[in-house]
């Protein structure tokens, strides 16, 4: 199963309750429709979820190993209705696993690299 | 107000519902008590929340500017009852803002650097 997440307004509302970030650009569709975004935006953690799924699935672990490093770059907002999948672009013991989190239109939402701690002296 | 988050089992349970990650190490305190962690662990996004709060508060924006980059390193697990605050270690236009997310014992849970996109050619 490809690690992915399908975003809903209910999911964004639930994350607002966790984080305390109830900015209307996240939780008020009518307000958000009047912004340049045109619709509500998921909090930045939500489109990261496939990264955790992928790493944990590959390693067969429930949590990221301590020392795991990650580089992220946020490229596009993520909206209700979007399905975000993670695509591995390169993978090696030295350079880490380069990935993109892409939406259903193939647009990169986040790109980055994960470096696992295992065996690292770092 | 210092950007922070106080973690609860209810918060972890809510994030499990968002992510679909109901691993017992997150949601079953009895199970988690028998693991090396000794108690449940928050999903990796939860201790990141003060990073978003800090950046958005400083910039006065509701979401991370597109192109924002972030380097993270997970150092310790985060448990219910922990309060995670973000401490800025260094900040400059070139090198970005180096931070640590620390728990109530002063232990770093995540360390990293945020680089804002504004004005960057990258």
PDB file of C-alpha atoms in Angstrom:
ATOM      1  CA  UNK A   1       0.000   0.000   0.000  1.00  0.00           C
ATOM      2  CA  UNK A   2       1.394   3.357  -0.976  1.00  0.00           C
ATOM      3  CA  UNK A   3       1.740   5.588   2.060  1.00  0.00           C
ATOM      4  CA  UNK A   4      -0.825   8.319   1.579  1.00  0.00           C
ATOM      5  CA  UNK A   5      -3.335  10.524   3.312  1.00  0.00           C
ATOM      6  CA  UNK A   6      -6.614  11.889   1.978  1.00  0.00           C
ATOM      7  CA  UNK A   7      -7.294  15.235   3.568  1.00  0.00           C
ATOM      8  CA  UNK A   8     -10.730  16.268   4.786  1.00  0.00           C
ATOM      9  CA  UNK A   9     -12.063  19.341   6.532  1.00  0.00           C
ATOM     10  CA  UNK A  10     -12.914  17.110   9.500  1.00  0.00           C
ATOM     11  CA  UNK A  11      -9.251  16.078   9.691  1.00  0.00           C
ATOM     12  CA  UNK A  12      -8.138  19.718   9.584  1.00  0.00           C
ATOM     13  CA  UNK A  13     -10.690  20.626  12.272  1.00  0.00           C
ATOM     14  CA  UNK A  14      -9.388  17.756  14.438  1.00  0.00           C
ATOM     15  CA  UNK A  15      -5.816  18.947  13.999  1.00  0.00           C
ATOM     16  CA  UNK A  16      -6.879  22.486  14.927  1.00  0.00           C
ATOM     17  CA  UNK A  17      -8.146  21.094  18.221  1.00  0.00           C
ATOM     18  CA  UNK A  18      -4.831  19.310  18.823  1.00  0.00           C
ATOM     19  CA  UNK A  19      -2.629  22.252  17.968  1.00  0.00           C
ATOM     20  CA  UNK A  20      -4.840  25.105  19.106  1.00  0.00           C
ATOM     21  CA  UNK A  21      -4.376  26.656  15.662  1.00  0.00           C
ATOM     22  CA  UNK A  22      -7.931  27.600  14.706  1.00  0.00           C
ATOM     23  CA  UNK A  23      -6.925  30.239  12.171  1.00  0.00           C
ATOM     24  CA  UNK A  24      -9.886  30.711   9.807  1.00  0.00           C
ATOM     25  CA  UNK A  25      -7.690  29.909   6.823  1.00  0.00           C
ATOM     26  CA  UNK A  26      -7.710  26.372   8.239  1.00  0.00           C
ATOM     27  CA  UNK A  27     -11.185  25.983   9.735  1.00  0.00           C
ATOM     28  CA  UNK A  28     -13.539  28.473   8.029  1.00  0.00           C
ATOM     29  CA  UNK A  29     -14.273  27.462   4.416  1.00  0.00           C
ATOM     30  CA  UNK A  30     -16.249  30.637   3.748  1.00  0.00           C
ATOM     31  CA  UNK A  31     -13.430  32.865   4.988  1.00  0.00           C
ATOM     32  CA  UNK A  32     -10.805  30.833   3.137  1.00  0.00           C
ATOM     33  CA  UNK A  33     -12.759  31.149  -0.110  1.00  0.00           C
ATOM     34  CA  UNK A  34     -12.068  34.871   0.028  1.00  0.00           C
ATOM     35  CA  UNK A  35      -8.297  34.452   0.419  1.00  0.00           C
ATOM     36  CA  UNK A  36      -5.759  33.918  -2.377  1.00  0.00           C
ATOM     37  CA  UNK A  37      -5.826  30.208  -1.461  1.00  0.00           C
ATOM     38  CA  UNK A  38      -9.493  29.942  -2.454  1.00  0.00           C
ATOM     39  CA  UNK A  39     -10.188  27.215   0.071  1.00  0.00           C
ATOM     40  CA  UNK A  40      -9.032  26.038   3.476  1.00  0.00           C
ATOM     41  CA  UNK A  41      -5.466  24.816   3.940  1.00  0.00           C
ATOM     42  CA  UNK A  42      -4.319  21.831   5.965  1.00  0.00           C
ATOM     43  CA  UNK A  43      -1.878  22.480   8.792  1.00  0.00           C
ATOM     44  CA  UNK A  44       1.714  21.721   7.778  1.00  0.00           C
ATOM     45  CA  UNK A  45       1.928  18.455   9.661  1.00  0.00           C
ATOM     46  CA  UNK A  46      -0.891  16.788   7.770  1.00  0.00           C
ATOM     47  CA  UNK A  47       0.823  16.341   4.386  1.00  0.00           C
ATOM     48  CA  UNK A  48       3.902  15.054   6.262  1.00  0.00           C
ATOM     49  CA  UNK A  49       2.033  11.994   7.462  1.00  0.00           C
ATOM     50  CA  UNK A  50       3.012   9.776   4.474  1.00  0.00           C
ATOM     51  CA  UNK A  51       6.664  10.401   5.361  1.00  0.00           C
ATOM     52  CA  UNK A  52       6.187   8.798   8.764  1.00  0.00           C
ATOM     53  CA  UNK A  53       4.159   5.971   7.222  1.00  0.00           C
ATOM     54  CA  UNK A  54       6.859   5.239   4.678  1.00  0.00           C
ATOM     55  CA  UNK A  55       9.776   5.256   7.078  1.00  0.00           C
ATOM     56  CA  UNK A  56       8.001   3.252   9.741  1.00  0.00           C
ATOM     57  CA  UNK A  57       6.726   0.754   7.162  1.00  0.00           C
ATOM     58  CA  UNK A  58      10.157   0.254   5.650  1.00  0.00           C
ATOM     59  CA  UNK A  59      11.818  -0.203   8.992  1.00  0.00           C
ATOM     60  CA  UNK A  60       8.967  -2.140  10.519  1.00  0.00           C
ATOM     61  CA  UNK A  61       8.978   0.118  13.547  1.00  0.00           C
ATOM     62  CA  UNK A  62       6.206   2.041  15.251  1.00  0.00           C
ATOM     63  CA  UNK A  63       8.113   5.270  15.773  1.00  0.00           C
ATOM     64  CA  UNK A  64      11.012   7.051  14.090  1.00  0.00           C
ATOM     65  CA  UNK A  65      14.336   5.807  15.462  1.00  0.00           C
ATOM     66  CA  UNK A  66      15.967   8.384  17.718  1.00  0.00           C
ATOM     67  CA  UNK A  67      18.468  10.420  15.769  1.00  0.00           C
ATOM     68  CA  UNK A  68      16.433  10.275  12.562  1.00  0.00           C
ATOM     69  CA  UNK A  69      16.965  13.426  10.550  1.00  0.00           C
ATOM     70  CA  UNK A  70      14.673  15.020   8.027  1.00  0.00           C
ATOM     71  CA  UNK A  71      14.924  17.911   5.627  1.00  0.00           C
ATOM     72  CA  UNK A  72      11.656  19.376   4.385  1.00  0.00           C
ATOM     73  CA  UNK A  73      10.681  22.072   1.964  1.00  0.00           C
ATOM     74  CA  UNK A  74       7.086  23.220   1.760  1.00  0.00           C
ATOM     75  CA  UNK A  75       6.200  23.886  -1.857  1.00  0.00           C
ATOM     76  CA  UNK A  76       2.418  24.096  -2.099  1.00  0.00           C
ATOM     77  CA  UNK A  77      -0.581  24.241   0.206  1.00  0.00           C
ATOM     78  CA  UNK A  78      -2.681  21.150   0.785  1.00  0.00           C
ATOM     79  CA  UNK A  79      -6.483  21.343   0.735  1.00  0.00           C
ATOM     80  CA  UNK A  80      -9.479  19.224   1.711  1.00  0.00           C
ATOM     81  CA  UNK A  81     -10.058  16.599  -0.961  1.00  0.00           C
ATOM     82  CA  UNK A  82      -6.366  16.272  -1.747  1.00  0.00           C
ATOM     83  CA  UNK A  83      -4.761  12.851  -1.590  1.00  0.00           C
ATOM     84  CA  UNK A  84      -1.069  13.120  -0.749  1.00  0.00           C
ATOM     85  CA  UNK A  85       1.202  10.231  -1.663  1.00  0.00           C
ATOM     86  CA  UNK A  86       4.911   9.925  -1.067  1.00  0.00           C
ATOM     87  CA  UNK A  87       7.218   9.156  -3.974  1.00  0.00           C
ATOM     88  CA  UNK A  88      10.797   8.043  -3.324  1.00  0.00           C
ATOM     89  CA  UNK A  89      13.186   9.776  -5.707  1.00  0.00           C
ATOM     90  CA  UNK A  90      16.493   8.312  -4.541  1.00  0.00           C
ATOM     91  CA  UNK A  91      17.650   6.161  -1.690  1.00  0.00           C
ATOM     92  CA  UNK A  92      21.061   5.284  -0.391  1.00  0.00           C
ATOM     93  CA  UNK A  93      22.893   4.696   2.858  1.00  0.00           C
ATOM     94  CA  UNK A  94      24.938   7.878   2.556  1.00  0.00           C
ATOM     95  CA  UNK A  95      22.618  10.392   0.967  1.00  0.00           C
ATOM     96  CA  UNK A  96      19.410   9.229   2.650  1.00  0.00           C
ATOM     97  CA  UNK A  97      16.007   8.813   1.080  1.00  0.00           C
ATOM     98  CA  UNK A  98      14.947  11.702  -1.114  1.00  0.00           C
ATOM     99  CA  UNK A  99      11.174  11.996  -1.470  1.00  0.00           C
ATOM    100  CA  UNK A 100       8.341  14.130  -2.693  1.00  0.00           C
ATOM    101  CA  UNK A 101       4.871  14.255  -1.181  1.00  0.00           C
ATOM    102  CA  UNK A 102       2.680  14.814  -4.247  1.00  0.00           C
ATOM    103  CA  UNK A 103      -1.015  15.559  -4.584  1.00  0.00           C
ATOM    104  CA  UNK A 104      -3.483  13.870  -6.931  1.00  0.00           C
ATOM    105  CA  UNK A 105      -2.426  16.246  -9.720  1.00  0.00           C
ATOM    106  CA  UNK A 106       1.176  15.108  -9.383  1.00  0.00           C
ATOM    107  CA  UNK A 107       2.246  18.430  -7.875  1.00  0.00           C
ATOM    108  CA  UNK A 108       4.870  18.310  -5.141  1.00  0.00           C
ATOM    109  CA  UNK A 109       3.521  19.645  -1.839  1.00  0.00           C
ATOM    110  CA  UNK A 110       6.630  18.831   0.219  1.00  0.00           C
ATOM    111  CA  UNK A 111      10.022  17.627  -0.917  1.00  0.00           C
ATOM    112  CA  UNK A 112      12.850  16.491   1.265  1.00  0.00           C
ATOM    113  CA  UNK A 113      15.250  13.869   2.495  1.00  0.00           C
ATOM    114  CA  UNK A 114      15.050  11.447   5.420  1.00  0.00           C
ATOM    115  CA  UNK A 115      18.244  10.202   7.025  1.00  0.00           C
ATOM    116  CA  UNK A 116      17.925   7.294   9.388  1.00  0.00           C
ATOM    117  CA  UNK A 117      19.992   7.206  12.508  1.00  0.00           C
ATOM    118  CA  UNK A 118      20.889   3.531  12.396  1.00  0.00           C
ATOM    119  CA  UNK A 119      24.594   2.985  12.357  1.00  0.00           C
ATOM    120  CA  UNK A 120      25.273   6.692  12.216  1.00  0.00           C
ATOM    121  CA  UNK A 121      27.859   8.215  14.472  1.00  0.00           C
ATOM    122  CA  UNK A 122      26.241  11.632  14.058  1.00  0.00           C
TER     123      UNK A 122
ATOM    124  CA  UNK B   1       3.690  33.675  24.997  1.00  0.00           C
ATOM    125  CA  UNK B   2       6.300  30.992  24.432  1.00  0.00           C
ATOM    126  CA  UNK B   3       5.246  28.639  21.667  1.00  0.00           C
ATOM    127  CA  UNK B   4       4.572  25.334  23.377  1.00  0.00           C
ATOM    128  CA  UNK B   5       2.349  22.306  23.471  1.00  0.00           C
ATOM    129  CA  UNK B   6       1.349  20.189  26.452  1.00  0.00           C
ATOM    130  CA  UNK B   7       0.844  16.634  25.303  1.00  0.00           C
ATOM    131  CA  UNK B   8      -2.041  14.483  26.518  1.00  0.00           C
ATOM    132  CA  UNK B   9      -3.192  10.980  25.718  1.00  0.00           C
ATOM    133  CA  UNK B  10      -6.381  12.511  24.304  1.00  0.00           C
ATOM    134  CA  UNK B  11      -4.259  14.551  21.903  1.00  0.00           C
ATOM    135  CA  UNK B  12      -2.340  11.447  20.824  1.00  0.00           C
ATOM    136  CA  UNK B  13      -5.595   9.541  20.357  1.00  0.00           C
ATOM    137  CA  UNK B  14      -6.958  12.389  18.239  1.00  0.00           C
ATOM    138  CA  UNK B  15      -3.839  12.380  16.091  1.00  0.00           C
ATOM    139  CA  UNK B  16      -4.126   8.610  15.684  1.00  0.00           C
ATOM    140  CA  UNK B  17      -7.577   9.165  14.206  1.00  0.00           C
ATOM    141  CA  UNK B  18      -6.202  11.766  11.791  1.00  0.00           C
ATOM    142  CA  UNK B  19      -3.225   9.742  10.663  1.00  0.00           C
ATOM    143  CA  UNK B  20      -4.676   6.250  10.921  1.00  0.00           C
ATOM    144  CA  UNK B  21      -1.641   5.323  13.025  1.00  0.00           C
ATOM    145  CA  UNK B  22      -3.221   3.470  15.940  1.00  0.00           C
ATOM    146  CA  UNK B  23      -0.077   1.572  16.874  1.00  0.00           C
ATOM    147  CA  UNK B  24      -0.452   0.497  20.534  1.00  0.00           C
ATOM    148  CA  UNK B  25       2.784   2.260  21.427  1.00  0.00           C
ATOM    149  CA  UNK B  26       0.802   5.452  20.787  1.00  0.00           C
ATOM    150  CA  UNK B  27      -2.708   4.597  21.983  1.00  0.00           C
ATOM    151  CA  UNK B  28      -2.498   1.732  24.512  1.00  0.00           C
ATOM    152  CA  UNK B  29      -0.951   2.876  27.814  1.00  0.00           C
ATOM    153  CA  UNK B  30      -0.955  -0.659  29.222  1.00  0.00           C
ATOM    154  CA  UNK B  31       0.871  -2.057  26.196  1.00  0.00           C
ATOM    155  CA  UNK B  32       3.304   0.871  26.120  1.00  0.00           C
ATOM    156  CA  UNK B  33       4.147   0.345  29.786  1.00  0.00           C
ATOM    157  CA  UNK B  34       5.663  -2.984  28.792  1.00  0.00           C
ATOM    158  CA  UNK B  35       7.904  -1.505  26.088  1.00  0.00           C
ATOM    159  CA  UNK B  36      11.339   0.069  26.607  1.00  0.00           C
ATOM    160  CA  UNK B  37       9.596   3.462  26.395  1.00  0.00           C
ATOM    161  CA  UNK B  38       7.609   2.728  29.554  1.00  0.00           C
ATOM    162  CA  UNK B  39       4.663   4.832  28.430  1.00  0.00           C
ATOM    163  CA  UNK B  40       2.902   5.899  25.256  1.00  0.00           C
ATOM    164  CA  UNK B  41       4.723   8.068  22.727  1.00  0.00           C
ATOM    165  CA  UNK B  42       3.311  11.006  20.795  1.00  0.00           C
ATOM    166  CA  UNK B  43       3.348  10.795  17.012  1.00  0.00           C
ATOM    167  CA  UNK B  44       6.285  12.684  15.524  1.00  0.00           C
ATOM    168  CA  UNK B  45       4.233  15.631  14.358  1.00  0.00           C
ATOM    169  CA  UNK B  46       3.007  16.591  17.802  1.00  0.00           C
ATOM    170  CA  UNK B  47       6.293  17.911  19.278  1.00  0.00           C
ATOM    171  CA  UNK B  48       6.814  19.840  16.009  1.00  0.00           C
ATOM    172  CA  UNK B  49       3.822  22.051  16.687  1.00  0.00           C
ATOM    173  CA  UNK B  50       5.796  24.769  18.551  1.00  0.00           C
ATOM    174  CA  UNK B  51       7.946  25.179  15.420  1.00  0.00           C
ATOM    175  CA  UNK B  52       4.916  26.161  13.372  1.00  0.00           C
ATOM    176  CA  UNK B  53       3.664  28.415  16.174  1.00  0.00           C
ATOM    177  CA  UNK B  54       6.987  30.209  16.404  1.00  0.00           C
ATOM    178  CA  UNK B  55       7.447  30.786  12.690  1.00  0.00           C
ATOM    179  CA  UNK B  56       3.875  31.858  12.108  1.00  0.00           C
ATOM    180  CA  UNK B  57       3.935  34.129  15.141  1.00  0.00           C
ATOM    181  CA  UNK B  58       7.149  35.826  14.110  1.00  0.00           C
ATOM    182  CA  UNK B  59       5.998  36.371  10.557  1.00  0.00           C
ATOM    183  CA  UNK B  60       2.421  37.181  11.501  1.00  0.00           C
ATOM    184  CA  UNK B  61       1.135  34.688   8.959  1.00  0.00           C
ATOM    185  CA  UNK B  62      -1.341  31.839   9.284  1.00  0.00           C
ATOM    186  CA  UNK B  63       0.620  29.295   7.262  1.00  0.00           C
ATOM    187  CA  UNK B  64       4.264  28.683   6.420  1.00  0.00           C
ATOM    188  CA  UNK B  65       5.319  30.673   3.360  1.00  0.00           C
ATOM    189  CA  UNK B  66       5.754  28.435   0.341  1.00  0.00           C
ATOM    190  CA  UNK B  67       9.375  27.473  -0.065  1.00  0.00           C
ATOM    191  CA  UNK B  68      10.005  27.381   3.679  1.00  0.00           C
ATOM    192  CA  UNK B  69      12.630  24.792   4.487  1.00  0.00           C
ATOM    193  CA  UNK B  70      13.162  22.896   7.690  1.00  0.00           C
ATOM    194  CA  UNK B  71      15.773  20.492   8.982  1.00  0.00           C
ATOM    195  CA  UNK B  72      14.739  18.279  11.868  1.00  0.00           C
ATOM    196  CA  UNK B  73      16.440  15.704  14.007  1.00  0.00           C
ATOM    197  CA  UNK B  74      14.409  13.571  16.369  1.00  0.00           C
ATOM    198  CA  UNK B  75      16.352  13.072  19.584  1.00  0.00           C
ATOM    199  CA  UNK B  76      13.927  11.774  22.206  1.00  0.00           C
ATOM    200  CA  UNK B  77      10.385  10.481  22.412  1.00  0.00           C
ATOM    201  CA  UNK B  78       7.624  12.726  23.702  1.00  0.00           C
ATOM    202  CA  UNK B  79       5.067  11.406  26.188  1.00  0.00           C
ATOM    203  CA  UNK B  80       1.705  12.407  27.668  1.00  0.00           C
ATOM    204  CA  UNK B  81       2.252  15.035  30.342  1.00  0.00           C
ATOM    205  CA  UNK B  82       5.261  16.529  28.564  1.00  0.00           C
ATOM    206  CA  UNK B  83       5.254  20.223  27.802  1.00  0.00           C
ATOM    207  CA  UNK B  84       7.350  20.985  24.740  1.00  0.00           C
ATOM    208  CA  UNK B  85       8.659  24.503  24.270  1.00  0.00           C
ATOM    209  CA  UNK B  86      10.777  25.828  21.436  1.00  0.00           C
ATOM    210  CA  UNK B  87      14.051  27.589  22.202  1.00  0.00           C
ATOM    211  CA  UNK B  88      15.793  29.638  19.520  1.00  0.00           C
ATOM    212  CA  UNK B  89      19.533  28.978  19.539  1.00  0.00           C
ATOM    213  CA  UNK B  90      20.642  31.219  16.680  1.00  0.00           C
ATOM    214  CA  UNK B  91      18.946  33.276  14.038  1.00  0.00           C
ATOM    215  CA  UNK B  92      20.207  34.989  10.933  1.00  0.00           C
ATOM    216  CA  UNK B  93      19.190  35.721   7.363  1.00  0.00           C
ATOM    217  CA  UNK B  94      21.760  33.340   5.912  1.00  0.00           C
ATOM    218  CA  UNK B  95      21.909  30.461   8.323  1.00  0.00           C
ATOM    219  CA  UNK B  96      18.244  30.411   9.280  1.00  0.00           C
ATOM    220  CA  UNK B  97      16.782  29.972  12.725  1.00  0.00           C
ATOM    221  CA  UNK B  98      18.339  27.153  14.730  1.00  0.00           C
ATOM    222  CA  UNK B  99      16.017  25.793  17.417  1.00  0.00           C
ATOM    223  CA  UNK B 100      15.473  23.060  19.941  1.00  0.00           C
ATOM    224  CA  UNK B 101      12.113  21.738  21.063  1.00  0.00           C
ATOM    225  CA  UNK B 102      12.740  20.902  24.714  1.00  0.00           C
ATOM    226  CA  UNK B 103      10.625  19.147  27.303  1.00  0.00           C
ATOM    227  CA  UNK B 104       9.928  20.264  30.865  1.00  0.00           C
ATOM    228  CA  UNK B 105      13.198  18.636  31.983  1.00  0.00           C
ATOM    229  CA  UNK B 106      15.148  20.747  29.506  1.00  0.00           C
ATOM    230  CA  UNK B 107      15.915  17.745  27.299  1.00  0.00           C
ATOM    231  CA  UNK B 108      15.910  18.349  23.555  1.00  0.00           C
ATOM    232  CA  UNK B 109      13.216  16.311  21.809  1.00  0.00           C
ATOM    233  CA  UNK B 110      13.790  17.767  18.332  1.00  0.00           C
ATOM    234  CA  UNK B 111      16.539  20.054  17.110  1.00  0.00           C
ATOM    235  CA  UNK B 112      16.735  21.725  13.765  1.00  0.00           C
ATOM    236  CA  UNK B 113      16.842  24.793  11.578  1.00  0.00           C
ATOM    237  CA  UNK B 114      14.067  26.687   9.798  1.00  0.00           C
ATOM    238  CA  UNK B 115      14.865  28.650   6.660  1.00  0.00           C
ATOM    239  CA  UNK B 116      12.224  31.028   5.436  1.00  0.00           C
ATOM    240  CA  UNK B 117      11.609  31.370   1.751  1.00  0.00           C
ATOM    241  CA  UNK B 118      11.208  35.128   1.673  1.00  0.00           C
ATOM    242  CA  UNK B 119      13.723  36.826  -0.546  1.00  0.00           C
ATOM    243  CA  UNK B 120      15.542  33.582  -1.178  1.00  0.00           C
ATOM    244  CA  UNK B 121      16.539  32.603  -4.668  1.00  0.00           C
ATOM    245  CA  UNK B 122      16.817  28.963  -3.721  1.00  0.00           C
TER     246      UNK B 122
END
